[in-house]
PDB file of N, CA and C in Angstrom:
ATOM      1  N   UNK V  34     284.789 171.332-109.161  1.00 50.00           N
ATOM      2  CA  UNK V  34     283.465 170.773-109.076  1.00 50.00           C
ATOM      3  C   UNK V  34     283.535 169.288-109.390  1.00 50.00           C
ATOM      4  N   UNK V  35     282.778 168.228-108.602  1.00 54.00           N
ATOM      5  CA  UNK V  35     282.957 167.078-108.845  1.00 54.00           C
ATOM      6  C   UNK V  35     281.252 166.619-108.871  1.00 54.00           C
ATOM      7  N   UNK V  36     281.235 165.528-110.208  1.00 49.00           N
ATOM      8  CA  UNK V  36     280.080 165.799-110.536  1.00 49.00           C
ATOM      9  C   UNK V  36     279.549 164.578-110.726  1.00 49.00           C
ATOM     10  N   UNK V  37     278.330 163.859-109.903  1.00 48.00           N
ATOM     11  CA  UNK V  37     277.287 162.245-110.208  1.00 48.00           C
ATOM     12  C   UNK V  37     276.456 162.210-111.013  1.00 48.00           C
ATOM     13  N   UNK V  38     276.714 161.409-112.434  1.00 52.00           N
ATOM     14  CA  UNK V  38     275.318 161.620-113.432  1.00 52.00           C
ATOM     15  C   UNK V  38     274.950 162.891-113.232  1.00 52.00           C
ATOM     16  N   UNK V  39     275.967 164.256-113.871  1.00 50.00           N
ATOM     17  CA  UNK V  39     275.630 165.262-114.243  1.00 50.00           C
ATOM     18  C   UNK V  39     274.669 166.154-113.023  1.00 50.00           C
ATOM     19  N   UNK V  40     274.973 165.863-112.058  1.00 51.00           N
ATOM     20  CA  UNK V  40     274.443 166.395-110.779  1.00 51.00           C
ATOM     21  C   UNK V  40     275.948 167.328-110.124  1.00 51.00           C
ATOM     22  N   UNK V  41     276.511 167.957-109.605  1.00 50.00           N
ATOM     23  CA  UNK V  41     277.364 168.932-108.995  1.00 50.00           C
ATOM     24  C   UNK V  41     276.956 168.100-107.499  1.00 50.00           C
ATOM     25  N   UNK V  42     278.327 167.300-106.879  1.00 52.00           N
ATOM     26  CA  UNK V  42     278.025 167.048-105.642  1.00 52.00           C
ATOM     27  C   UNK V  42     279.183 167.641-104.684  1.00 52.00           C
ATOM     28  N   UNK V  43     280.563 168.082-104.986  1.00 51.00           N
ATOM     29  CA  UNK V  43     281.183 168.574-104.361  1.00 51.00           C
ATOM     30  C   UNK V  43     281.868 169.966-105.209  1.00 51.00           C
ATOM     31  N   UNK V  44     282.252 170.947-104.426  1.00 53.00           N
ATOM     32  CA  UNK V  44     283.042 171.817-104.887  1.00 53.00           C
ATOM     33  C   UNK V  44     284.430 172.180-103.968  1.00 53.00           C
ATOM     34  N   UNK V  45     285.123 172.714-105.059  1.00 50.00           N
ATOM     35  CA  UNK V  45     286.866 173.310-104.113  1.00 50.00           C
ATOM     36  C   UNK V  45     286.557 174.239-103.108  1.00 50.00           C
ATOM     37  N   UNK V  46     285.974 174.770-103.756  1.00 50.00           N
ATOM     38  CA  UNK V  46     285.385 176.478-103.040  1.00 50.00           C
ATOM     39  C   UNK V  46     284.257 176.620-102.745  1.00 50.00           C
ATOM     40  N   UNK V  47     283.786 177.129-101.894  1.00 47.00           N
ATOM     41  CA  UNK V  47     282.779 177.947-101.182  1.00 47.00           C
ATOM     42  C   UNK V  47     281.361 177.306 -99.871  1.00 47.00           C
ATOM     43  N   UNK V  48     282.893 175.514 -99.913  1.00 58.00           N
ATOM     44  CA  UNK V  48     282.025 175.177 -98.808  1.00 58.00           C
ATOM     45  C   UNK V  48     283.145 174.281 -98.283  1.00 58.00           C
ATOM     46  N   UNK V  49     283.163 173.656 -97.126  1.00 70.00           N
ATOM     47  CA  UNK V  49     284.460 173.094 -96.415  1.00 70.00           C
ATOM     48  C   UNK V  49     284.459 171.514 -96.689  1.00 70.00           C
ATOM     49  N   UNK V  50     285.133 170.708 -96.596  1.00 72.00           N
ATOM     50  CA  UNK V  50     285.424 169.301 -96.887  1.00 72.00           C
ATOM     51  C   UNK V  50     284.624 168.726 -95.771  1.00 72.00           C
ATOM     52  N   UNK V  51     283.796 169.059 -95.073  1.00 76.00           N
ATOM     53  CA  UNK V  51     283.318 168.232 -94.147  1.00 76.00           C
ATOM     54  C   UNK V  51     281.969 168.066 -94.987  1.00 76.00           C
ATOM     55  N   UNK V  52     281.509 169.301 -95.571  1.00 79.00           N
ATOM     56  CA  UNK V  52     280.285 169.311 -96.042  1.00 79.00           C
ATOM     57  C   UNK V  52     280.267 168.491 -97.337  1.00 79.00           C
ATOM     58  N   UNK V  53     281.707 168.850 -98.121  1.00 76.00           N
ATOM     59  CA  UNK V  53     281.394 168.108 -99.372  1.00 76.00           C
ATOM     60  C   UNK V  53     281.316 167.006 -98.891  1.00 76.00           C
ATOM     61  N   UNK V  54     282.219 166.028 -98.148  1.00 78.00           N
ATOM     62  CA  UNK V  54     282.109 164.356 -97.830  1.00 78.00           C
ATOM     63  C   UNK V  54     280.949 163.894 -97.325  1.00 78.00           C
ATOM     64  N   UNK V  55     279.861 165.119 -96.666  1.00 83.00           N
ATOM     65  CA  UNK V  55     278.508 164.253 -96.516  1.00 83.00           C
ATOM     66  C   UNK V  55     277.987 163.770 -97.748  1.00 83.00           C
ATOM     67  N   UNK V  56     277.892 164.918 -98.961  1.00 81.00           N
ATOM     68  CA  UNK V  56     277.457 165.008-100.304  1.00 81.00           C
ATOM     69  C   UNK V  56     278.153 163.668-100.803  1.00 81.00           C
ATOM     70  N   UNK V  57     279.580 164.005-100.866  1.00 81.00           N
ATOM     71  CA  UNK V  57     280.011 162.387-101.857  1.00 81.00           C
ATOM     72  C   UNK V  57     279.835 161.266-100.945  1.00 81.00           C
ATOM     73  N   UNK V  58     279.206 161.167 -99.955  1.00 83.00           N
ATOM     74  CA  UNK V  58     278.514 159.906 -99.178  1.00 83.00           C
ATOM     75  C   UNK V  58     277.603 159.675 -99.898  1.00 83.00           C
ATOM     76  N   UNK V  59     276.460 160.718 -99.757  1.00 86.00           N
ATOM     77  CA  UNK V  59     275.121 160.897-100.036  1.00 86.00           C
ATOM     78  C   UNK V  59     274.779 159.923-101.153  1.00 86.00           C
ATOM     79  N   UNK V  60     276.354 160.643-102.775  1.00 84.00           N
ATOM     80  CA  UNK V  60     275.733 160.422-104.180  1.00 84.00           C
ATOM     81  C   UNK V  60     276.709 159.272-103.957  1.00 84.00           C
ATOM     82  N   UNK V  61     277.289 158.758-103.546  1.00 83.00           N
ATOM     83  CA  UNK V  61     278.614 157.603-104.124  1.00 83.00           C
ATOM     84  C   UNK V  61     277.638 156.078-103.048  1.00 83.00           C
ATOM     85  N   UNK V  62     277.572 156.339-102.147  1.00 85.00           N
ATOM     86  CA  UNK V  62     277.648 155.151-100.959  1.00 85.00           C
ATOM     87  C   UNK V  62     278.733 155.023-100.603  1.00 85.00           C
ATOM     88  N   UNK V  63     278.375 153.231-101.069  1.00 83.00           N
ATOM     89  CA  UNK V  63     280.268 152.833 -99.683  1.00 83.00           C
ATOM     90  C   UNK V  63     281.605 153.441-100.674  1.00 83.00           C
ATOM     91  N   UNK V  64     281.015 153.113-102.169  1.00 84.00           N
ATOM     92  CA  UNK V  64     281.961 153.407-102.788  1.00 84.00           C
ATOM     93  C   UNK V  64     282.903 155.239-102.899  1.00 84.00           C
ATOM     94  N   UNK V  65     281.941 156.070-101.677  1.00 82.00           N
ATOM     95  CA  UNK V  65     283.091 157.417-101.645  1.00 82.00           C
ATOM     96  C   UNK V  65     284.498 156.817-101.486  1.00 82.00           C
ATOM     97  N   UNK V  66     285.249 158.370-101.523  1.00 80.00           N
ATOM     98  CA  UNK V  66     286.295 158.441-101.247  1.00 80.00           C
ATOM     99  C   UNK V  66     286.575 158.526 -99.435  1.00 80.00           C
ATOM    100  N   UNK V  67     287.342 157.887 -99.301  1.00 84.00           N
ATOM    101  CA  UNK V  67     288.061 157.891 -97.500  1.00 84.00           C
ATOM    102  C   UNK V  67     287.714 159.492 -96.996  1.00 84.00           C
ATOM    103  N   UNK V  68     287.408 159.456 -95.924  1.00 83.00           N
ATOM    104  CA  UNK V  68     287.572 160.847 -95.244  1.00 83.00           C
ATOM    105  C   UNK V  68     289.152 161.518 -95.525  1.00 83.00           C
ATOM    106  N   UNK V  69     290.108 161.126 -95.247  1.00 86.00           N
ATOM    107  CA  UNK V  69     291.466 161.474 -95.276  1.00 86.00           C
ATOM    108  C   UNK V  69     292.035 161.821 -96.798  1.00 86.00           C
ATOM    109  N   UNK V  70     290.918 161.264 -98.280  1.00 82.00           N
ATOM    110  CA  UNK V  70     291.169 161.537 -99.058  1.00 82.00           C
ATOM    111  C   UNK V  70     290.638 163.178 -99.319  1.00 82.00           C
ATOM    112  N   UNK V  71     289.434 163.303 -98.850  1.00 78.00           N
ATOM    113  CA  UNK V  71     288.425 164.501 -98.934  1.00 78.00           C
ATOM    114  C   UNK V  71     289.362 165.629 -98.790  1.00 78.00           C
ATOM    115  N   UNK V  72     290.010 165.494 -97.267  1.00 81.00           N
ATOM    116  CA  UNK V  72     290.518 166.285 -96.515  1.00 81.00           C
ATOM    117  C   UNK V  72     291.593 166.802 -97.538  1.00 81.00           C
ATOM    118  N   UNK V  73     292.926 165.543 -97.811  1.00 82.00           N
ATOM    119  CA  UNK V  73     293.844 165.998 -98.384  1.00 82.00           C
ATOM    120  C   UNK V  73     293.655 166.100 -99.417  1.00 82.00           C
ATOM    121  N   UNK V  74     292.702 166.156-100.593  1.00 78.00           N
ATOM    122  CA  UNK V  74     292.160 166.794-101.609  1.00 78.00           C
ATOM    123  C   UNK V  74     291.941 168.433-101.506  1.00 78.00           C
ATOM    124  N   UNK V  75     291.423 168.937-100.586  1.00 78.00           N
ATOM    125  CA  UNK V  75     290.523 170.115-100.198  1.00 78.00           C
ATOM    126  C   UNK V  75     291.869 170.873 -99.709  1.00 78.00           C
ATOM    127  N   UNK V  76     292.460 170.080 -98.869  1.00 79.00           N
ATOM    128  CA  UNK V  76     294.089 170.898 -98.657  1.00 79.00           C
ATOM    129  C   UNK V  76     294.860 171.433 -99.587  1.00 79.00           C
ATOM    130  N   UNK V  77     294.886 170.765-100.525  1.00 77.00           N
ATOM    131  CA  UNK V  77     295.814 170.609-102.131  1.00 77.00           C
ATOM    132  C   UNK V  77     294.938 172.177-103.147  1.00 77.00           C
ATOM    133  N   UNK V  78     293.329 171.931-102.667  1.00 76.00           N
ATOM    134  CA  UNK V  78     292.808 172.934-103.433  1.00 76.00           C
ATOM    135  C   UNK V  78     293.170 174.573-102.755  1.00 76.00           C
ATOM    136  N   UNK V  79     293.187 174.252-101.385  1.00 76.00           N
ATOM    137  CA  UNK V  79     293.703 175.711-100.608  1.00 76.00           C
ATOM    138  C   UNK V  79     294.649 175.957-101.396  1.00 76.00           C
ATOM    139  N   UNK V  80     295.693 175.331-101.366  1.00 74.00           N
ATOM    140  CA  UNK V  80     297.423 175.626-101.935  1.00 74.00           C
ATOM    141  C   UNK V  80     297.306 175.886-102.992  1.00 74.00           C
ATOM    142  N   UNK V  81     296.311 175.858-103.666  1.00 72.00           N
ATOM    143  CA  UNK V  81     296.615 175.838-105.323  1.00 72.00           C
ATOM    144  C   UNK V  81     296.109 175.108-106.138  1.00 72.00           C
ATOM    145  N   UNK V  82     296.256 174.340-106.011  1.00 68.00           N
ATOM    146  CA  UNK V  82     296.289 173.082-107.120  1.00 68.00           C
ATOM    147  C   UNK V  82     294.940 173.065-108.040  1.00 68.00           C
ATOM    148  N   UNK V  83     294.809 172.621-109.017  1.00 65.00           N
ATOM    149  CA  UNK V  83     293.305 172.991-109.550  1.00 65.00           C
ATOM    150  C   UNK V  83     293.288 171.491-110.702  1.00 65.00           C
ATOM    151  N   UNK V  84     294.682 170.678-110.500  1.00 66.00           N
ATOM    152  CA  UNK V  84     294.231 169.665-111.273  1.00 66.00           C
ATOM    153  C   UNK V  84     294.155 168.199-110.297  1.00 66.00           C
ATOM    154  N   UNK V  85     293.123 167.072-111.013  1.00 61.00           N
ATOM    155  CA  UNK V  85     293.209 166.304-109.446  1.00 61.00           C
ATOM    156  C   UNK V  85     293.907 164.956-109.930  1.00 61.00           C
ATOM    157  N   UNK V  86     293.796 164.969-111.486  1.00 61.00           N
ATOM    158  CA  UNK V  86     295.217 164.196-111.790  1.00 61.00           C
ATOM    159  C   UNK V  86     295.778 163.184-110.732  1.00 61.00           C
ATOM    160  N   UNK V  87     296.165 162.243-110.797  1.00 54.00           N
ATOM    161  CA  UNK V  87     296.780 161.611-109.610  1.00 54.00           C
ATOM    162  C   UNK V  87     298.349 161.630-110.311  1.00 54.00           C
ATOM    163  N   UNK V  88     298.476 161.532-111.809  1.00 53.00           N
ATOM    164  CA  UNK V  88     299.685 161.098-112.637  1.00 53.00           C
ATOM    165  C   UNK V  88     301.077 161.981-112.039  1.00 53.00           C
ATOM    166  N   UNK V  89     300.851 162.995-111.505  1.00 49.00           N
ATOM    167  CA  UNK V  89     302.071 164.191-111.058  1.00 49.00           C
ATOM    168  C   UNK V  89     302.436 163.797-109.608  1.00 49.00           C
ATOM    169  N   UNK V  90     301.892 162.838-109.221  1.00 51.00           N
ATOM    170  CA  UNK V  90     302.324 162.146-107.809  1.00 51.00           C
ATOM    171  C   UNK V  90     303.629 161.679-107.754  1.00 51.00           C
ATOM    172  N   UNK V  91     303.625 160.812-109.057  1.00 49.00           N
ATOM    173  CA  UNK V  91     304.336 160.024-109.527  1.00 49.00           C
ATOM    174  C   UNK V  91     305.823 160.454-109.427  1.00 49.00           C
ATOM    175  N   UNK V  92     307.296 160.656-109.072  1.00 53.00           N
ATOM    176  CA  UNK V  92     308.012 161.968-109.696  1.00 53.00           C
ATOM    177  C   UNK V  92     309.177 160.724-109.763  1.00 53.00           C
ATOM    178  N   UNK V  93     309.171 159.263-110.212  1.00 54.00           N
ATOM    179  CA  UNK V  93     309.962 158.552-110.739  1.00 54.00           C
ATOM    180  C   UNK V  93     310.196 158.585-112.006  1.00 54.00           C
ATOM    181  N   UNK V  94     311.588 158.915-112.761  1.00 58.00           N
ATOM    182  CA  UNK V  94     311.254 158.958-114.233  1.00 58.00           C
ATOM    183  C   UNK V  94     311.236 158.021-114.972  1.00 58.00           C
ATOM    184  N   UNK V  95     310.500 157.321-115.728  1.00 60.00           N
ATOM    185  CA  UNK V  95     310.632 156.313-116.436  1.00 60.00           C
ATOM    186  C   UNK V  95     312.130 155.975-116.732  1.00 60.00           C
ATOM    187  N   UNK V  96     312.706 156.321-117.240  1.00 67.00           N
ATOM    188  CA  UNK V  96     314.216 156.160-117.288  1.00 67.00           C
ATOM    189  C   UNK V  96     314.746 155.567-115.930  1.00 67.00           C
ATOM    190  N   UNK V  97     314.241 155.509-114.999  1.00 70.00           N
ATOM    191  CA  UNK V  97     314.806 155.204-113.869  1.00 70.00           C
ATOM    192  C   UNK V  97     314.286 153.462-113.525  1.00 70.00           C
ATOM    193  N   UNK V  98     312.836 153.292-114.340  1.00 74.00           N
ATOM    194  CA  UNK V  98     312.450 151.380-113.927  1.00 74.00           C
ATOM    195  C   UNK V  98     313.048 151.652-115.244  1.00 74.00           C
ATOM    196  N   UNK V  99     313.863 149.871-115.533  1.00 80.00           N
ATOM    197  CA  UNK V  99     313.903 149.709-116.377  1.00 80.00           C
ATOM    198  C   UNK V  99     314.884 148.147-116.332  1.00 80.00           C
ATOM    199  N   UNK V 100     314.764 147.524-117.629  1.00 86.00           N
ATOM    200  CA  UNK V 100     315.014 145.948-117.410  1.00 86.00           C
ATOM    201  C   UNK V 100     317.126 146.095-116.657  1.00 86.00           C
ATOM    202  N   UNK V 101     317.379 147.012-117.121  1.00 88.00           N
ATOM    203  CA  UNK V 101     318.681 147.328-117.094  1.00 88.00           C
ATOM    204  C   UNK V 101     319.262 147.290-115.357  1.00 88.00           C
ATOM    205  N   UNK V 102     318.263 148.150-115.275  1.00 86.00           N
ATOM    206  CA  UNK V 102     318.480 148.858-113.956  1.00 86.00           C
ATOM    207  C   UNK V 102     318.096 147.672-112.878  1.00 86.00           C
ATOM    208  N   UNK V 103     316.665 146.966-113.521  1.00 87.00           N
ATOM    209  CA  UNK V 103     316.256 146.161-111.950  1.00 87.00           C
ATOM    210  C   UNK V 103     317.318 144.619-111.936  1.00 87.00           C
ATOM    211  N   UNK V 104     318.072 144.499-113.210  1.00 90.00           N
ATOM    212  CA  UNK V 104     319.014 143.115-113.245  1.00 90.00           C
ATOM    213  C   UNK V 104     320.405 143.537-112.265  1.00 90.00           C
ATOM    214  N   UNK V 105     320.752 145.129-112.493  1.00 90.00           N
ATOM    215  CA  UNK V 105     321.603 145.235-111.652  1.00 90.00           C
ATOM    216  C   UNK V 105     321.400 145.333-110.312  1.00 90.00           C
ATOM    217  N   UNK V 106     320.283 145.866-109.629  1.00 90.00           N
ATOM    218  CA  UNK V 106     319.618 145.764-108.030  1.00 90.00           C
ATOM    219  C   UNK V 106     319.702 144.341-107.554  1.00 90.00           C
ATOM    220  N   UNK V 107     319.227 143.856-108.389  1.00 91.00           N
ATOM    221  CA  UNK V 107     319.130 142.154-108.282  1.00 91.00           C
ATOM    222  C   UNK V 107     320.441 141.684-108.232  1.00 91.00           C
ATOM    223  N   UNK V 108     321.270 141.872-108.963  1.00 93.00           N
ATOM    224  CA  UNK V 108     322.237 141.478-108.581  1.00 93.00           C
ATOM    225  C   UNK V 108     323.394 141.613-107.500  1.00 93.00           C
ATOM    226  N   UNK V 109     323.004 142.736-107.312  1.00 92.00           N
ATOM    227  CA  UNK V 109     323.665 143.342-106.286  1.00 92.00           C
ATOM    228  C   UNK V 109     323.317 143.059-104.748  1.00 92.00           C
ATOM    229  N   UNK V 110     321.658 143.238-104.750  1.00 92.00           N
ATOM    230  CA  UNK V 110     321.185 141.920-103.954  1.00 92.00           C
ATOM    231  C   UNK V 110     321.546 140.784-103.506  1.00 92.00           C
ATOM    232  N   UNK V 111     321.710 140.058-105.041  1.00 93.00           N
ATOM    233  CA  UNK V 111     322.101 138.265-104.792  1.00 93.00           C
ATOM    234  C   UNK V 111     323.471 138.456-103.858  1.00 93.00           C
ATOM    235  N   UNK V 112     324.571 138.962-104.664  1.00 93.00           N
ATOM    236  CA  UNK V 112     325.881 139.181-104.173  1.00 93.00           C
ATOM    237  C   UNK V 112     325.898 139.295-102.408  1.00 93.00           C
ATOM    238  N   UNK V 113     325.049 140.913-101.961  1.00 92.00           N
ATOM    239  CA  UNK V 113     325.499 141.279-100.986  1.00 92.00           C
ATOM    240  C   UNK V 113     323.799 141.619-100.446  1.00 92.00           C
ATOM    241  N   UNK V 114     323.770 140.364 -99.580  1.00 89.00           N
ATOM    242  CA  UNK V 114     321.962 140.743 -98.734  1.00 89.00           C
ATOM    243  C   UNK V 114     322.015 142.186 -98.006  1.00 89.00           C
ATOM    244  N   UNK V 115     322.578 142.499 -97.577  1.00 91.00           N
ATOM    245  CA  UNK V 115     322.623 144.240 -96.895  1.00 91.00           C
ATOM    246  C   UNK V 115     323.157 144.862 -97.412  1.00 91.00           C
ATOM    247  N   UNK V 116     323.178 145.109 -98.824  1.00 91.00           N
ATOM    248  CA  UNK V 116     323.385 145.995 -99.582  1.00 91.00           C
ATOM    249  C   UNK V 116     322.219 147.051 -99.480  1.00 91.00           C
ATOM    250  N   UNK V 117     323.010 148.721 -99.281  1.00 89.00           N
ATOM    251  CA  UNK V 117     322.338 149.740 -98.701  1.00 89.00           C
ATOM    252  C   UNK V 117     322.071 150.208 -99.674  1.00 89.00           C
ATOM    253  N   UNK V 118     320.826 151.171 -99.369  1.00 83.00           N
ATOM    254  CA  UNK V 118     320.097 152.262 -99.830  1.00 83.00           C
ATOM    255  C   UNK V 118     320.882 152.727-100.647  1.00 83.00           C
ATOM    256  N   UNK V 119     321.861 153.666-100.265  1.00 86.00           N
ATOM    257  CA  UNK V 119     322.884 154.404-100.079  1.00 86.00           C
ATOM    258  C   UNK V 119     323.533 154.050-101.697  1.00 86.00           C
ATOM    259  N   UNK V 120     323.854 152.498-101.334  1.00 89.00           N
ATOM    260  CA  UNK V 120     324.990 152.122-102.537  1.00 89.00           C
ATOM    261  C   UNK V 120     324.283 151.969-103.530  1.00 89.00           C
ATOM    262  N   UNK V 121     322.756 151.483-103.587  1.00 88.00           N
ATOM    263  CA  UNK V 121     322.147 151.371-104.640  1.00 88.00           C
ATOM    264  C   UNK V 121     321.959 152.654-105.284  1.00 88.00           C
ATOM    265  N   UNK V 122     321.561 153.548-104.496  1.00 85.00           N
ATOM    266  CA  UNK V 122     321.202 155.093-105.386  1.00 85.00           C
ATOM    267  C   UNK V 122     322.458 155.276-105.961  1.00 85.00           C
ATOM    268  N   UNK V 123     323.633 155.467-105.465  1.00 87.00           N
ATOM    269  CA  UNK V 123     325.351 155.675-105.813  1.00 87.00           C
ATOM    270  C   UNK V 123     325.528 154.848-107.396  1.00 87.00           C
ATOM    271  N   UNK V 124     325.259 153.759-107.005  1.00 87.00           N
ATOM    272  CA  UNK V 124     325.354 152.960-108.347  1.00 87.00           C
ATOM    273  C   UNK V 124     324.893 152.997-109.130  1.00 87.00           C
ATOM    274  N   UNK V 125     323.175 153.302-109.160  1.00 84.00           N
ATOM    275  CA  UNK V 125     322.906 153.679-109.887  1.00 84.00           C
ATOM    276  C   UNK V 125     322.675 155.418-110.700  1.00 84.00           C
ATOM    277  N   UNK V 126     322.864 155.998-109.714  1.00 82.00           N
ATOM    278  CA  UNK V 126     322.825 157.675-109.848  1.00 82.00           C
ATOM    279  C   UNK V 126     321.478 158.291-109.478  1.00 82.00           C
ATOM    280  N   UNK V 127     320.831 157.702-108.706  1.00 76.00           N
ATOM    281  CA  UNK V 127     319.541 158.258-108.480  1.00 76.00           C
ATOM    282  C   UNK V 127     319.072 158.749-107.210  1.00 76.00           C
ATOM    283  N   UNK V 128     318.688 159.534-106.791  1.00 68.00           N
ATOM    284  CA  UNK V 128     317.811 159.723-105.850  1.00 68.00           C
ATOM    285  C   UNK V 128     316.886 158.766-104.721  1.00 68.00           C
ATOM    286  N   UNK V 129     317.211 159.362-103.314  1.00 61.00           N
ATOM    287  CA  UNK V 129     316.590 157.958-102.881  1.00 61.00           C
ATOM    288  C   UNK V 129     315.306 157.876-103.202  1.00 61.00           C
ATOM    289  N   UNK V 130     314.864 159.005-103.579  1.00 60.00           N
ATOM    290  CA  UNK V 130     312.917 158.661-103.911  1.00 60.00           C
ATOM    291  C   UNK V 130     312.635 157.968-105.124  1.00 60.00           C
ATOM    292  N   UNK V 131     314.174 157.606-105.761  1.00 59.00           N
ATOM    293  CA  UNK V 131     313.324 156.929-106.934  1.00 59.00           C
ATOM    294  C   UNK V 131     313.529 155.134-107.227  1.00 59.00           C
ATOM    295  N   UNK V 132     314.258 155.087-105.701  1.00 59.00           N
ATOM    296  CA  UNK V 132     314.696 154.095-105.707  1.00 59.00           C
ATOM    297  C   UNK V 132     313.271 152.895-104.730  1.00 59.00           C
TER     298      UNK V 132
END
Protein backbone atom coordinates (compact mmCIF):
# COMPACT_ATOMS: atom_id res chain seq x y z
CA UNK A 1 0.00 0.00 0.00
CA UNK A 2 1.40 3.35 -0.88
CA UNK A 3 0.04 6.12 0.92
CA UNK A 4 -0.55 10.57 0.31
CA UNK A 5 -1.14 12.45 3.60
CA UNK A 6 -2.54 9.30 5.06
CA UNK A 7 -4.89 8.67 2.10
CA UNK A 8 -4.16 4.81 0.44
CA UNK A 9 -3.42 5.73 -3.27
CA UNK A 10 -1.86 2.64 -4.67
CA UNK A 11 -1.84 -1.03 -3.79
CA UNK A 12 0.41 -4.40 -4.80
CA UNK A 13 -2.68 -6.36 -5.00
CA UNK A 14 -6.01 -6.37 -6.13
CA UNK A 15 -5.77 -3.85 -8.87
CA UNK A 16 -3.24 -3.63 -11.96
CA UNK A 17 -0.41 -0.92 -12.39
CA UNK A 18 -2.24 0.86 -14.95
CA UNK A 19 -4.88 1.75 -12.46
CA UNK A 20 -2.58 2.47 -9.63
CA UNK A 21 -0.44 5.09 -11.97
CA UNK A 22 -3.68 6.99 -12.74
CA UNK A 23 -4.07 7.27 -8.77
CA UNK A 24 -0.27 8.23 -8.15
CA UNK A 25 -0.86 10.88 -11.02
CA UNK A 26 -3.99 11.94 -9.50
CA UNK A 27 -2.29 12.39 -5.67
CA UNK A 28 1.52 13.20 -6.70
CA UNK A 29 1.23 15.49 -10.11
CA UNK A 30 4.30 15.91 -12.19
CA UNK A 31 6.12 14.81 -9.31
CA UNK A 32 4.77 10.73 -9.79
CA UNK A 33 6.82 8.12 -10.44
CA UNK A 34 7.71 7.29 -14.44
CA UNK A 35 5.29 4.87 -15.97
CA UNK A 36 8.22 2.25 -16.38
CA UNK A 37 8.80 2.70 -12.66
CA UNK A 38 4.99 1.68 -11.79
CA UNK A 39 5.27 -1.16 -14.09
CA UNK A 40 8.61 -2.53 -12.82
CA UNK A 41 7.54 -2.01 -9.29
CA UNK A 42 4.17 -4.04 -9.76
CA UNK A 43 6.39 -6.75 -11.62
CA UNK A 44 8.76 -7.12 -8.56
CA UNK A 45 5.38 -7.34 -6.40
CA UNK A 46 4.07 -10.41 -8.72
CA UNK A 47 7.51 -12.21 -7.99
CA UNK A 48 7.50 -11.65 -4.55
CA UNK A 49 9.04 -9.00 -3.31
CA UNK A 50 7.16 -7.10 -0.53
CA UNK A 51 10.01 -4.65 0.34
CA UNK A 52 10.45 -1.45 -1.94
CA UNK A 53 13.72 -0.55 -0.38
CA UNK A 54 15.83 0.59 -3.23
CA UNK A 55 19.20 -0.27 -0.82
CA UNK A 56 19.25 -4.29 -2.09
CA UNK A 57 19.76 -3.00 -5.68
CA UNK A 58 22.90 -2.15 -4.73
CA UNK A 59 25.01 -5.73 -4.71
CA UNK A 60 28.60 -3.82 -4.66
CA UNK A 61 30.26 -4.54 -1.38
CA UNK A 62 31.59 -1.79 0.32
CA UNK A 63 34.84 -3.50 0.60
CA UNK A 64 35.04 -3.33 -2.99
CA UNK A 65 35.03 1.15 -3.35
CA UNK A 66 37.65 1.99 -1.52
CA UNK A 67 40.71 4.65 -1.42
CA UNK A 68 42.99 1.49 -1.99
CA UNK A 69 41.33 0.03 -4.70
CA UNK A 70 40.39 3.31 -6.85
CA UNK A 71 44.52 4.50 -6.60
CA UNK A 72 45.24 1.19 -8.10
CA UNK A 73 42.49 1.48 -11.22
CA UNK A 74 43.97 4.79 -11.62
CA UNK A 75 46.97 3.72 -11.92
CA UNK A 76 46.69 1.18 -13.98
CA UNK A 77 44.81 3.49 -16.16
CA UNK A 78 47.62 6.14 -16.20
CA UNK A 79 50.15 3.29 -17.17
CA UNK A 80 48.05 1.45 -19.79
CA UNK A 81 44.86 3.59 -21.57
CA UNK A 82 43.22 0.14 -22.75
CA UNK A 83 43.58 -1.50 -19.91
CA UNK A 84 40.61 -4.16 -19.87
CA UNK A 85 37.72 -4.97 -17.95
CA UNK A 86 39.01 -8.24 -17.69
CA UNK A 87 42.48 -7.24 -16.07
CA UNK A 88 40.98 -4.89 -13.77
CA UNK A 89 38.47 -7.44 -12.17
CA UNK A 90 41.72 -10.11 -12.24
CA UNK A 91 43.68 -7.61 -10.32
CA UNK A 92 41.63 -6.76 -8.33
CA UNK A 93 39.53 -10.07 -7.57
CA UNK A 94 36.19 -8.92 -8.30
CA UNK A 95 33.41 -9.46 -10.31
CA UNK A 96 32.62 -7.59 -13.36
CA UNK A 97 29.44 -6.12 -11.69
CA UNK A 98 31.35 -4.61 -9.16
CA UNK A 99 33.65 -3.08 -11.11
Amino acid sequence: MIYSRGDPVATESGSDAHQNLARLRIAFGDVAPYKTTIYNKFAEFKRGRVNLSDKFLDDRPSTVVNNKNIDAVRRMMETDRHVTYHEIRTFLGTSMSQI
